[in-house]
Each structure stands twice: as structure tokens, then as C-alpha cells.
JSON list of C-alpha atoms in Angstrom, two decimals:
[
{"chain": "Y", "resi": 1, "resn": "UNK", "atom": "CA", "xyz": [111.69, -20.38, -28.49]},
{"chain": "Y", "resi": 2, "resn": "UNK", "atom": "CA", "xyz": [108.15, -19.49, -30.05]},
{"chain": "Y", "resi": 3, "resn": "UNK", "atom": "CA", "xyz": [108.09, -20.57, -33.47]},
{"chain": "Y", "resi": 4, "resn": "UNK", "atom": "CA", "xyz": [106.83, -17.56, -36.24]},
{"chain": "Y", "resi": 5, "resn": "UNK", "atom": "CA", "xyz": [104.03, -18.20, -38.35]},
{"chain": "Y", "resi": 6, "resn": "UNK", "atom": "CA", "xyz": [103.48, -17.04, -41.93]},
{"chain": "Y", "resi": 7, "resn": "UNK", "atom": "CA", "xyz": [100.27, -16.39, -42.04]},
{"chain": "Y", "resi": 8, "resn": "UNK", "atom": "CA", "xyz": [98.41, -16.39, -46.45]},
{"chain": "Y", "resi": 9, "resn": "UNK", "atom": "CA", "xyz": [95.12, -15.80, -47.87]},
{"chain": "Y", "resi": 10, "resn": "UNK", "atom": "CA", "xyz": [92.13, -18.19, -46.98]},
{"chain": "Y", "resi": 11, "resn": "UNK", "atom": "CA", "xyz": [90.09, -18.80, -50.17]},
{"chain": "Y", "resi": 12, "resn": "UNK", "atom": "CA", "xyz": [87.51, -16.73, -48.94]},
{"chain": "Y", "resi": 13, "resn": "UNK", "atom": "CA", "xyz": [89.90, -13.76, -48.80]},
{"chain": "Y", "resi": 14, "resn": "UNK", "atom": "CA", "xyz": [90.84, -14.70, -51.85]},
{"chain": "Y", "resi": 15, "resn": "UNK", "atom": "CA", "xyz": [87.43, -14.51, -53.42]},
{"chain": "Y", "resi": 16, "resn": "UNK", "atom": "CA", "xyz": [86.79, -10.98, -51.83]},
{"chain": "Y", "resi": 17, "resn": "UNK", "atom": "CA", "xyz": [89.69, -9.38, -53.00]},
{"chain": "Y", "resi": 18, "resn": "UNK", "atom": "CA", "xyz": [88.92, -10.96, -56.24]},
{"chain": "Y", "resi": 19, "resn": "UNK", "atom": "CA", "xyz": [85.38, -9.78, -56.05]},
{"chain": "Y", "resi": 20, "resn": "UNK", "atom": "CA", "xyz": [86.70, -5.99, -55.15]},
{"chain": "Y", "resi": 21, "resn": "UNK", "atom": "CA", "xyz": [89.21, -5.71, -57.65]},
{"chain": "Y", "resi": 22, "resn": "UNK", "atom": "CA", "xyz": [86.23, -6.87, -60.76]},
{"chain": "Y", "resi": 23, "resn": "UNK", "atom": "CA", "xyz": [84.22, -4.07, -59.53]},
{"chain": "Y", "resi": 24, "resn": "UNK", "atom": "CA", "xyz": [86.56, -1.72, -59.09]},
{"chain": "Y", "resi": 25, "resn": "UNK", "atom": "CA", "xyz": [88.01, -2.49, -62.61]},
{"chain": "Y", "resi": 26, "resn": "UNK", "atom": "CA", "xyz": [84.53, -2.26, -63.64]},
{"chain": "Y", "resi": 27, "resn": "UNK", "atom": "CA", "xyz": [83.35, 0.98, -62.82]},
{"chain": "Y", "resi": 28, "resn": "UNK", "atom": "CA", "xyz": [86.72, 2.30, -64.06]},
{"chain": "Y", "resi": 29, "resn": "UNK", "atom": "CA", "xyz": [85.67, 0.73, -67.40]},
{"chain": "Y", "resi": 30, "resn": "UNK", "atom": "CA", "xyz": [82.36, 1.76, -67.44]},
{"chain": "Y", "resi": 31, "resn": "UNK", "atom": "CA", "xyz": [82.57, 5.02, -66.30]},
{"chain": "Y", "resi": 32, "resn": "UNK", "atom": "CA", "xyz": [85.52, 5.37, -69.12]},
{"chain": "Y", "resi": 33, "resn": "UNK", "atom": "CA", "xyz": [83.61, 4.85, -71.94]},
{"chain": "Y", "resi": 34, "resn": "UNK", "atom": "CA", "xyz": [80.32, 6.44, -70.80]},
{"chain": "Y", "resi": 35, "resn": "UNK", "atom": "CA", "xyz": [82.98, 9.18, -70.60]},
{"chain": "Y", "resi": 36, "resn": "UNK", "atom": "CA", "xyz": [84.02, 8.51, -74.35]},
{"chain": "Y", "resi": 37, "resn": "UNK", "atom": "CA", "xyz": [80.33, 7.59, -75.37]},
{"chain": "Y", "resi": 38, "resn": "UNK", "atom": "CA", "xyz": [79.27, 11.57, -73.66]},
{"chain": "Y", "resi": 39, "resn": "UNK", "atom": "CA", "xyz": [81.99, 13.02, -76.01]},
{"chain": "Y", "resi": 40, "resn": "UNK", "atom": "CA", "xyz": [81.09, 11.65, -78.82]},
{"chain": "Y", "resi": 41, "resn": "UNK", "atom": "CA", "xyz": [77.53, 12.58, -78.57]},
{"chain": "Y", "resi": 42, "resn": "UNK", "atom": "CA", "xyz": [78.75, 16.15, -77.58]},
{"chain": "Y", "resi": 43, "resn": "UNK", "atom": "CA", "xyz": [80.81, 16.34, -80.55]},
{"chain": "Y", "resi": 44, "resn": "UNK", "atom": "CA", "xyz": [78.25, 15.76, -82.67]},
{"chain": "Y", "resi": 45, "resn": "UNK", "atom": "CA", "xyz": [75.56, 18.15, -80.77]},
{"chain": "Y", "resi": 46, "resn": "UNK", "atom": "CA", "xyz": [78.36, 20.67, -81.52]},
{"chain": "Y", "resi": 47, "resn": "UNK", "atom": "CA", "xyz": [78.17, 19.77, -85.41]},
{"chain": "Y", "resi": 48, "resn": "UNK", "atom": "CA", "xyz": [74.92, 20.52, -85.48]},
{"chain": "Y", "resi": 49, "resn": "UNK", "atom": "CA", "xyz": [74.75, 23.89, -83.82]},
{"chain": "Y", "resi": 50, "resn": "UNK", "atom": "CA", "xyz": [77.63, 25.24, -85.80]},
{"chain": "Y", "resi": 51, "resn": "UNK", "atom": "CA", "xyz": [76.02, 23.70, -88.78]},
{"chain": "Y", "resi": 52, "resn": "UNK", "atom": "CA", "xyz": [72.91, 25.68, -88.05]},
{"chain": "Y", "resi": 53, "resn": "UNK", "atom": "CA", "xyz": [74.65, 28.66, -86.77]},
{"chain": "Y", "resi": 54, "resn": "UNK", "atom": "CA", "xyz": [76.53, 28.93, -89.93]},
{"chain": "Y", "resi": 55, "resn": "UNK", "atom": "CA", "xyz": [73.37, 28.76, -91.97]},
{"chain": "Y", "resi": 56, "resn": "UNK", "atom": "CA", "xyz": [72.03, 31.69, -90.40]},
{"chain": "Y", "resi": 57, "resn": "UNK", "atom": "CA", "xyz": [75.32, 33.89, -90.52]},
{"chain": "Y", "resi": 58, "resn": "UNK", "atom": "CA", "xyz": [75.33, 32.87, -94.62]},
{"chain": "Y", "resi": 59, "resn": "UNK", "atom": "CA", "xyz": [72.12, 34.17, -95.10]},
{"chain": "Y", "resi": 60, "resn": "UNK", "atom": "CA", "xyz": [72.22, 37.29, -92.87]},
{"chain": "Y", "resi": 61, "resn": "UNK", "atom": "CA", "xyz": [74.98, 38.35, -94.58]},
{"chain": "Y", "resi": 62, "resn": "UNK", "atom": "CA", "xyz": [73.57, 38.59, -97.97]},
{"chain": "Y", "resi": 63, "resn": "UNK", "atom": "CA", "xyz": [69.86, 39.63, -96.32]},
{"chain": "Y", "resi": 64, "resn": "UNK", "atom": "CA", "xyz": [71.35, 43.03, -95.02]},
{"chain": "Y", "resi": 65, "resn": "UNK", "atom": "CA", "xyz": [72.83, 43.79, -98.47]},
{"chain": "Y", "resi": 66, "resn": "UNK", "atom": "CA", "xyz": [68.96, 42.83, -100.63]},
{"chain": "Y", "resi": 67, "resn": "UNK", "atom": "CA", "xyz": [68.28, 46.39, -101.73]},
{"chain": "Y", "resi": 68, "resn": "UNK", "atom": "CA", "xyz": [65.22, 47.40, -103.63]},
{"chain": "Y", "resi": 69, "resn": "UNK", "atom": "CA", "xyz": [61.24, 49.30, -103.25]},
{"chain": "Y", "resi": 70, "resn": "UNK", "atom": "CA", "xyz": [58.19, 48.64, -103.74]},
{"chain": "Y", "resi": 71, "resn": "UNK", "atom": "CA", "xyz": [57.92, 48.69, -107.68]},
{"chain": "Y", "resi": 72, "resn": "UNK", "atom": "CA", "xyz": [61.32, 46.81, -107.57]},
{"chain": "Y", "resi": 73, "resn": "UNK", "atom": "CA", "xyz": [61.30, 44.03, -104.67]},
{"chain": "Y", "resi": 74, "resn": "UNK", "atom": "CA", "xyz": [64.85, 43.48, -103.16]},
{"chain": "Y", "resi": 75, "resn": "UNK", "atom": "CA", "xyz": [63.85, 40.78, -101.86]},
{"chain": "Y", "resi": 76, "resn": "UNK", "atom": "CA", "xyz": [60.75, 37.84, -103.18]},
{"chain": "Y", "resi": 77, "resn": "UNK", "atom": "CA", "xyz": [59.84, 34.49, -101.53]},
{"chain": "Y", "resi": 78, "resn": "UNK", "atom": "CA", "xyz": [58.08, 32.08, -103.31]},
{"chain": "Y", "resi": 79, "resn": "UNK", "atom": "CA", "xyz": [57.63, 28.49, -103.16]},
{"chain": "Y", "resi": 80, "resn": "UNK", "atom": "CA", "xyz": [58.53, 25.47, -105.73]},
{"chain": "Y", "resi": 81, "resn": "UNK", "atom": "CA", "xyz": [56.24, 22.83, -104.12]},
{"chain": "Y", "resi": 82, "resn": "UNK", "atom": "CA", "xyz": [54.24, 22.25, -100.84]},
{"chain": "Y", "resi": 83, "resn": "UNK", "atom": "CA", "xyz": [58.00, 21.62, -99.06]},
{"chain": "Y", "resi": 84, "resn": "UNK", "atom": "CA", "xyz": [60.21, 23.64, -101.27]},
{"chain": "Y", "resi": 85, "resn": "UNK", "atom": "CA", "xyz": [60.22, 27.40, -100.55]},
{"chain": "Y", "resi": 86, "resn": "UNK", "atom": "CA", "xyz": [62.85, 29.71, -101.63]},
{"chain": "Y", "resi": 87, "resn": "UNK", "atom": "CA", "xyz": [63.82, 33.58, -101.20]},
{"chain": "Y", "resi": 88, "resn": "UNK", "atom": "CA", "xyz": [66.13, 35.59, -103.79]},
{"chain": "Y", "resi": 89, "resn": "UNK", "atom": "CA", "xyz": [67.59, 38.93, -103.06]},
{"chain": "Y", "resi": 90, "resn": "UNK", "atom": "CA", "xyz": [68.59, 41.59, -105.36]},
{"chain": "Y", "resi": 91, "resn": "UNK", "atom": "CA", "xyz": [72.30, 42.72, -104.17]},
{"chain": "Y", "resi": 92, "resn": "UNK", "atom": "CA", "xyz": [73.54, 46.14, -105.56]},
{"chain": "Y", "resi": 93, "resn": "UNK", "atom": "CA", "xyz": [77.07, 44.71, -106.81]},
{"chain": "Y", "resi": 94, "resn": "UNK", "atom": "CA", "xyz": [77.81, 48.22, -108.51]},
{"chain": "Y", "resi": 95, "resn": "UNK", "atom": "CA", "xyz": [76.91, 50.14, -106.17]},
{"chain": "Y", "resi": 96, "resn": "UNK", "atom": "CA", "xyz": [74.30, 52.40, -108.02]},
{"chain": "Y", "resi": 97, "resn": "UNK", "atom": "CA", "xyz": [71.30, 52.42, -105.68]},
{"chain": "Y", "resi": 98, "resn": "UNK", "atom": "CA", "xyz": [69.34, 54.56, -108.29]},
{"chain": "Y", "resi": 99, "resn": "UNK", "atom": "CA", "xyz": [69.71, 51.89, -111.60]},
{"chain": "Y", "resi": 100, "resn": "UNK", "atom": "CA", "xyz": [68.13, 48.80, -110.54]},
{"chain": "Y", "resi": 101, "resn": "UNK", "atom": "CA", "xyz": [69.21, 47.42, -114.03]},
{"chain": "Y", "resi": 102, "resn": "UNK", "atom": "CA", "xyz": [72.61, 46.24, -113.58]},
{"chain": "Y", "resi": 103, "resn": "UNK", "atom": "CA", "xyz": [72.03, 44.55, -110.08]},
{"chain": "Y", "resi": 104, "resn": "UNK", "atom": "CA", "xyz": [72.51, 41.09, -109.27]},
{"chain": "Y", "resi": 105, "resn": "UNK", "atom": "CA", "xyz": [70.71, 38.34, -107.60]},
{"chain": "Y", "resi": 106, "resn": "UNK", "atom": "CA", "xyz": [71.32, 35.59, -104.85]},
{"chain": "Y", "resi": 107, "resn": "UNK", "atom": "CA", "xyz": [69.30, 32.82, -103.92]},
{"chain": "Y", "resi": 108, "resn": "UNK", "atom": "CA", "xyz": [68.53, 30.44, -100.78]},
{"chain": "Y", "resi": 109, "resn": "UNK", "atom": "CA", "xyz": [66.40, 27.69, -101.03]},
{"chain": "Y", "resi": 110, "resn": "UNK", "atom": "CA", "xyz": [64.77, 24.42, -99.35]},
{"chain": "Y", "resi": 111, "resn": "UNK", "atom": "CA", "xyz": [65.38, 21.46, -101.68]},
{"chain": "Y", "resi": 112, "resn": "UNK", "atom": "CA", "xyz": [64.28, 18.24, -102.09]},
{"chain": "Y", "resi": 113, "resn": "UNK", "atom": "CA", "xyz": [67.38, 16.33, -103.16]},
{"chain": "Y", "resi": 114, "resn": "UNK", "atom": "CA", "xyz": [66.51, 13.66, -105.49]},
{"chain": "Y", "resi": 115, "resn": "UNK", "atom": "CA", "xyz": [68.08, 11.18, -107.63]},
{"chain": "Y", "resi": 116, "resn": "UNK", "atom": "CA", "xyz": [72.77, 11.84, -107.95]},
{"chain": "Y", "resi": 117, "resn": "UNK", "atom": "CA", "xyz": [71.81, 14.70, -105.73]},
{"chain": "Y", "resi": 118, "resn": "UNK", "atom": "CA", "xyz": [70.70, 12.60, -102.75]},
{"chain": "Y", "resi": 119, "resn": "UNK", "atom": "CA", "xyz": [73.86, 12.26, -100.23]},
{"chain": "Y", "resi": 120, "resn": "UNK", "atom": "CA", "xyz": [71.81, 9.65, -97.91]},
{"chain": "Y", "resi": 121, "resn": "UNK", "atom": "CA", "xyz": [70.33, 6.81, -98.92]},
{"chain": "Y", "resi": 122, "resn": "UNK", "atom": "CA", "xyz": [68.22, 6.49, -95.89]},
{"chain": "Y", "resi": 123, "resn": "UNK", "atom": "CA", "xyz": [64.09, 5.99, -94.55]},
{"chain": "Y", "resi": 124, "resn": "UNK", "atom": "CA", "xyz": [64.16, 9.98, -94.22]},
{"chain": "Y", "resi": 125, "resn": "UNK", "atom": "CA", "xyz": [63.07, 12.33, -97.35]},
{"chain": "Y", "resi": 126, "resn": "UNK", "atom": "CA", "xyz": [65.92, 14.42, -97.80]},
{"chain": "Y", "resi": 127, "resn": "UNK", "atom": "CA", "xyz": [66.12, 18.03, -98.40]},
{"chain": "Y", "resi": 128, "resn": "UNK", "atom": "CA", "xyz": [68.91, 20.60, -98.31]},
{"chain": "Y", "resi": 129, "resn": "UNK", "atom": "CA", "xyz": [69.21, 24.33, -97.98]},
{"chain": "Y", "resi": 130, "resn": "UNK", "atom": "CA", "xyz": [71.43, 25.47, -101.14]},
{"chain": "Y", "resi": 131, "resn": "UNK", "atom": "CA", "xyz": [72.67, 28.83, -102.32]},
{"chain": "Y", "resi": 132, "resn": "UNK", "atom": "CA", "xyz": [73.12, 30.32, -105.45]},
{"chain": "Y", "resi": 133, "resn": "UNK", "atom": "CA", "xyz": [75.76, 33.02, -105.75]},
{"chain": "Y", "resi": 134, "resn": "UNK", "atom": "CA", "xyz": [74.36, 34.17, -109.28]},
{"chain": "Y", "resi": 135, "resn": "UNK", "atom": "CA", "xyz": [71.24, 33.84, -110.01]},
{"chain": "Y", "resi": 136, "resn": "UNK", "atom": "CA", "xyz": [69.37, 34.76, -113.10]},
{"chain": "Y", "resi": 137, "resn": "UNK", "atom": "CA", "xyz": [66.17, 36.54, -112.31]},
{"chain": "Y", "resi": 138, "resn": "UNK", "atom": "CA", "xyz": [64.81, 36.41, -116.21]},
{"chain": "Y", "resi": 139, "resn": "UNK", "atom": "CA", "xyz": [63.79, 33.35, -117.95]},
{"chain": "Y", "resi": 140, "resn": "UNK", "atom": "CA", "xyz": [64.91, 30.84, -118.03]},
{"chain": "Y", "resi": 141, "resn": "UNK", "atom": "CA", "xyz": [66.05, 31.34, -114.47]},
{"chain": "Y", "resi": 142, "resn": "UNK", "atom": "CA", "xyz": [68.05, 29.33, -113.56]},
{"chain": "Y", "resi": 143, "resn": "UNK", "atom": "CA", "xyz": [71.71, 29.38, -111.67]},
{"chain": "Y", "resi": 144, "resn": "UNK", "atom": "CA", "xyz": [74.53, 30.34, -113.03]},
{"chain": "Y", "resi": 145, "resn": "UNK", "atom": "CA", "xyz": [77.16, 29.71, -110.69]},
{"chain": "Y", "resi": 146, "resn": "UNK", "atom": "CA", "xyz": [77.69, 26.06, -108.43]},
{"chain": "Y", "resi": 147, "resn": "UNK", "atom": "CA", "xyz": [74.73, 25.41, -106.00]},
{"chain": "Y", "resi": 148, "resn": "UNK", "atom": "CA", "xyz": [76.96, 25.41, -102.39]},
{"chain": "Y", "resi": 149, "resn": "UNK", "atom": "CA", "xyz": [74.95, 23.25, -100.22]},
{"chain": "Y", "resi": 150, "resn": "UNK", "atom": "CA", "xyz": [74.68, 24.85, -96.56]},
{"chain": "Y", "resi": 151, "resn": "UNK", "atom": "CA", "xyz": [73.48, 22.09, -94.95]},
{"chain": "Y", "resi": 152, "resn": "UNK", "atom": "CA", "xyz": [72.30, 18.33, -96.28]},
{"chain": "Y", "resi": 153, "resn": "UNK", "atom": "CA", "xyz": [70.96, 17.18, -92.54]},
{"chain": "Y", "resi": 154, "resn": "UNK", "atom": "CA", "xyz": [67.35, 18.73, -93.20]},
{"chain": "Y", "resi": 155, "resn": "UNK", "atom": "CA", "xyz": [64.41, 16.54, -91.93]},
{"chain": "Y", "resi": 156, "resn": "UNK", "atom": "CA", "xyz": [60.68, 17.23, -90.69]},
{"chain": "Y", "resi": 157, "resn": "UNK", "atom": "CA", "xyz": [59.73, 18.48, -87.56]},
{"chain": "Y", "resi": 158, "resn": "UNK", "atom": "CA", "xyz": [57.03, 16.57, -85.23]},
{"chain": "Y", "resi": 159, "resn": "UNK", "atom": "CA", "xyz": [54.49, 17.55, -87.89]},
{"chain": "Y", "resi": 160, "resn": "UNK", "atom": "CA", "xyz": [56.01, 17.02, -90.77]},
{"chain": "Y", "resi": 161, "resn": "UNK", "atom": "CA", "xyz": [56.61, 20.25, -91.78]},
{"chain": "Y", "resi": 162, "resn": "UNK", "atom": "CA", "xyz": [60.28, 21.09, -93.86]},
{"chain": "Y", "resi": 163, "resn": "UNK", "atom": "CA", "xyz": [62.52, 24.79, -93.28]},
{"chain": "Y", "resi": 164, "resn": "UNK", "atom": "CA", "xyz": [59.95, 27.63, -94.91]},
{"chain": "Y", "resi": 165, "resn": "UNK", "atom": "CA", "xyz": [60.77, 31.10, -95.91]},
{"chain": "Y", "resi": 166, "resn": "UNK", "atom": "CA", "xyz": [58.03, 33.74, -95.57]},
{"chain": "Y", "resi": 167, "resn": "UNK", "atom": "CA", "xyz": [57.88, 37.32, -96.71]},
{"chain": "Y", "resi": 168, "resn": "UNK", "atom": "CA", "xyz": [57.03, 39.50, -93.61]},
{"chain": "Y", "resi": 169, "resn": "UNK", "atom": "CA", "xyz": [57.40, 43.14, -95.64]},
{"chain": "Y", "resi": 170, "resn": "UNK", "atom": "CA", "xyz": [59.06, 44.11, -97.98]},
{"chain": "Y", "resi": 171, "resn": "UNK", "atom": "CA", "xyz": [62.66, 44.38, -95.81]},
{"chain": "Y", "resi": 172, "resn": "UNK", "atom": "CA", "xyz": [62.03, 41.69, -93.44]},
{"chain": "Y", "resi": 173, "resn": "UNK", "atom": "CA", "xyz": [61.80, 37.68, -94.21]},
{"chain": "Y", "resi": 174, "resn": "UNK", "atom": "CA", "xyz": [61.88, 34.91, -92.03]},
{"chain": "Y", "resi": 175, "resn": "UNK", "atom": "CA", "xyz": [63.72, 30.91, -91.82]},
{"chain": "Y", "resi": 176, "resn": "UNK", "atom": "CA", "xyz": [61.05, 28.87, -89.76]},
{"chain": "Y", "resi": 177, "resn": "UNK", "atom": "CA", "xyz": [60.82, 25.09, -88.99]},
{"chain": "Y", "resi": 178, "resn": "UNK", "atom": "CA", "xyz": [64.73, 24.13, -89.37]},
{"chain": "Y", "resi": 179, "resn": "UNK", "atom": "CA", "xyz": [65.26, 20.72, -88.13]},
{"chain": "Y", "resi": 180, "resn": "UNK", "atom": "CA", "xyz": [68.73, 18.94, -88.63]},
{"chain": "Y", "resi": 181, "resn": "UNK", "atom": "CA", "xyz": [69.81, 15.07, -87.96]},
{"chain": "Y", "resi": 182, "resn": "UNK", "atom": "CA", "xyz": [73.34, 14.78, -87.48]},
{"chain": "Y", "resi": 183, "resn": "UNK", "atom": "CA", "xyz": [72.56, 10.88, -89.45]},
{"chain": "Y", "resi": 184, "resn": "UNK", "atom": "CA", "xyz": [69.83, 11.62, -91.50]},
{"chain": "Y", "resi": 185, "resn": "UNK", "atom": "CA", "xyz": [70.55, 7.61, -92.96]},
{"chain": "Y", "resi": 186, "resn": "UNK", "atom": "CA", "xyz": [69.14, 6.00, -90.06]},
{"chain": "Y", "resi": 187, "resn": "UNK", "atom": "CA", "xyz": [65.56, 4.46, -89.40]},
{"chain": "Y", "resi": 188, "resn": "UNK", "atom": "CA", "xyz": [63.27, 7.05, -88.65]},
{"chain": "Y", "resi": 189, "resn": "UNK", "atom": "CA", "xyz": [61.98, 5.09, -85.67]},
{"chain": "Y", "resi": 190, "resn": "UNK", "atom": "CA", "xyz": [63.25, 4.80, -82.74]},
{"chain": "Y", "resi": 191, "resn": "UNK", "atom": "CA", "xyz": [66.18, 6.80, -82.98]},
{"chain": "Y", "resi": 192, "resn": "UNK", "atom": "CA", "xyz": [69.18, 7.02, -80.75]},
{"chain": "Y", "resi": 193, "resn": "UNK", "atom": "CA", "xyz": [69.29, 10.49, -79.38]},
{"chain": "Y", "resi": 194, "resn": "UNK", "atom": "CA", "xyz": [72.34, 10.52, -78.21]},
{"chain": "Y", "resi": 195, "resn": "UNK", "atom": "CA", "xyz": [73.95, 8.39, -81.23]},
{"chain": "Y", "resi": 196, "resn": "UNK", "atom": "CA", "xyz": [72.40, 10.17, -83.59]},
{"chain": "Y", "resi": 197, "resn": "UNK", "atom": "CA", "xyz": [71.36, 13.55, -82.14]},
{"chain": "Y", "resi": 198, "resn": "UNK", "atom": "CA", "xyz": [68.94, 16.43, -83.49]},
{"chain": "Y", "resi": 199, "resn": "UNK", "atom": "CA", "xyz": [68.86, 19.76, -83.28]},
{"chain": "Y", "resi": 200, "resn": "UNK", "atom": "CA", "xyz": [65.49, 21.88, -83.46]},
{"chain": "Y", "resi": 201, "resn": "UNK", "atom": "CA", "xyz": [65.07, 25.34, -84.64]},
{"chain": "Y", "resi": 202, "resn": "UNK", "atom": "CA", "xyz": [61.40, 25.79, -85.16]},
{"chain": "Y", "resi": 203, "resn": "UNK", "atom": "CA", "xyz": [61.08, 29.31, -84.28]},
{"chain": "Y", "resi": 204, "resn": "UNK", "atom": "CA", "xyz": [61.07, 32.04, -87.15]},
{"chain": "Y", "resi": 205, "resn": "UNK", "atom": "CA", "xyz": [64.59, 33.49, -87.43]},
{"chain": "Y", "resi": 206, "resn": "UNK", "atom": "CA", "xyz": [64.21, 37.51, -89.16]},
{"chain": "Y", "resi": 207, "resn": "UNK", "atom": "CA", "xyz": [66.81, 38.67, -91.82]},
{"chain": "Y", "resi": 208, "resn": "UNK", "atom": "CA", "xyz": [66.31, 42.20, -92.06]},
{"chain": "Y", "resi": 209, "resn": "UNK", "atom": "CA", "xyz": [67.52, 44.43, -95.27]},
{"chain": "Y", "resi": 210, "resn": "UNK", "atom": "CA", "xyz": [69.27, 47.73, -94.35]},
{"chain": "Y", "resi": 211, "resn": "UNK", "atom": "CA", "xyz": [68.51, 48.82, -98.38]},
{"chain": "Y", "resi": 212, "resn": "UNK", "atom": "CA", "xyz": [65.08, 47.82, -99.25]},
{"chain": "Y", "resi": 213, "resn": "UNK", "atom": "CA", "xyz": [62.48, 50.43, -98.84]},
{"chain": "Y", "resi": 214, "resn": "UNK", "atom": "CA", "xyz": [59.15, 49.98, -98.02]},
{"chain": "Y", "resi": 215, "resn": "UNK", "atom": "CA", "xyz": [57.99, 52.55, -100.13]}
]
């Protein structure tokens, strides 16, 4: 009668299968967290753009509305330093489009957050773009209402330059040069791009005014 062998791994099998399963286990492992590592940066990219997008909508909104002429400007850009712009619009709350008198006014503008007003502490000047719901047009101007901040990711673009509004006419103004860091706290240089992703808008963006005259 033949006698029945039981035949086991050699070492060397051993060592492959070994060998096989590490890699295997491996690229499982790395391909889950370049997975989780894709998400993340998407989710971030995805702050940003409805960040930005939001931004736009805010001021659009209240741009369409500006009403005024020539001898009474519905709508006046200025600037408060070399990187702070603003624009105000006059909004016809009562709706009396012939008495300019009783109308209010609403402004945007590009600030450089200093001192309990800074949110990051980082290498990056920061600025925001804030609102003011009800603003007094007579001195002292000021605000009279909460400043809402729309955004406090603002940072230069490759040339340094900060968000700027221009006048185009007297209906039309423009939102150039909006740059946002999702971390504006980190090192200027190098930064991660997909850690700490940016989102460039440097393009004019037009708010037209449905109200103002140009005459």
C-alpha cells in the first residue's frame, strides 16, 4: 500500500505569500487614504468656491437694487488706503424713486483686519470683505448696524495686489483680484496646495444697477 504524503509550505513559499499579502495590504492602505487625503482636499476646494460664490450673490443682490443719477450717484467707489477699496449703494427702502432724501445706504468693502479684528494669527496680511447693512452716508459716516464679514480668507494675488472695486459708469461696478486661502494661518512659502488649497478669481466680476440712470 502507497503511503500518502502531506505535503506544507517550504520557507520560501512562505516568504512569497508573505511578501504578496504586505503588498497587497499595502496598496489597499495606500490607495485608502490617498482616497481620504483627495476628499479632504475636495472638501475644502468646495469651501472655497461656495465661499466665493456666495460673495458674489451678496453683493449682486443689493447692486441691482443701488438706484440713483447723475447729480445723485446710486452707487460711489472709493478707496480707504492703497489695499482698501470700498463701494456704497444708495437702496430706495421706501420706494419713492423721485425723493432721494429718505433713501438708505449699504456698503461692501476690502478690509485690512487689524488688531481683536484679526481671526488668523498667521505670516499672511489679512483682509476681509465686510458689509454694512446701514450705512450712514453723512458725517461722521460710519456704520450703524453689525459689520457681517463675507469672507475672512482674503490674501494677495501673484503680485501682490488685494480684491478692488472700480466704478465703470455710473450703473455698472466691478470686484477684481479676489484671491481666497482656505488656511490663511500658514507660512506663506511653500504651501501645500492640496492641504491648504486656493482659489483665484482675478478677473473683474460686473454688478449692474437696474435703477441708476446714467443721466
Amino acid at each position: 500500500m502507497e503511503e500518502r504524503r502531506e505535503k506544507g509550505l517550504t520557507l520560501v513559499e512562505l516568504i512569497i505569500t508573505i511578501v504578496l499579502l504586505s503588498v497587497i495590504i499595502l496598496a489597499a492602505t495606500t490607495f485608502d487614504y490617498s482616497s481620504i487625503y483627495m476628499f479632504e482636499s475636495s472638501r475644502k476646494k468646495a469651501i472655497l468656491v461656495n465661499e466665493m460664490s456666495l460673495i458674489f450673490e451678496h453683493i449682486a443682490k443689493y447692486a441691482v437694487a443701488a438706484t440713483g443719477d447723475v447729480a445723485n450717484p446710486g452707487i460711489v467707489v472709493g478707496t480707504k488706503s492703497a489695499t482698501e477699496s470700498y463701494v456704497i449703494l444708495r437702496i430706495d427702502s421706501n420706494k419713492t424713486p423721485d425723493d432721494y432724501t429718505d433713501d438708505t445706504w449699504v456698503r461692501y468693502e476690502v478690509d485690512h483686519a487689524t488688531g481683536p479684528e484679526r481671526v488668523y494669527s498667521g505670516s499672511f496680511q489679512e483682509y476681509h470683505i465686510r458689509f454694512c447693512s446701514d450705512w450712514r452716508n453723512t458725517p461722521p459716516r460710519r456704520c450703524n448696524s453689525n459689520w457681517e464679514r463675507l469672507t475672512t480668507r482674503v490674501i494677495p494675488d501673484d503680485h501682490g495686489n488685494y480684491p478692488t472695486f472700480s466704478l465703470a459708469s455710473p450703473n455698472v461696478f466691478s470686484l477684481s483680484n479676489v484671491v481666497l486661502l482656505y488656511d490663511p494661518d500658514e507660512t506663506p512659502f511653500p504651501r501645500h496646495v492640496r492641504k491648504n488649497p486656493d482659489l483665484y478669481l482675478t478677473d473683474p466680476v460686473t454688478f449692474n444697477s437696474v435703477s441708476c440712470s446714467i443721466n
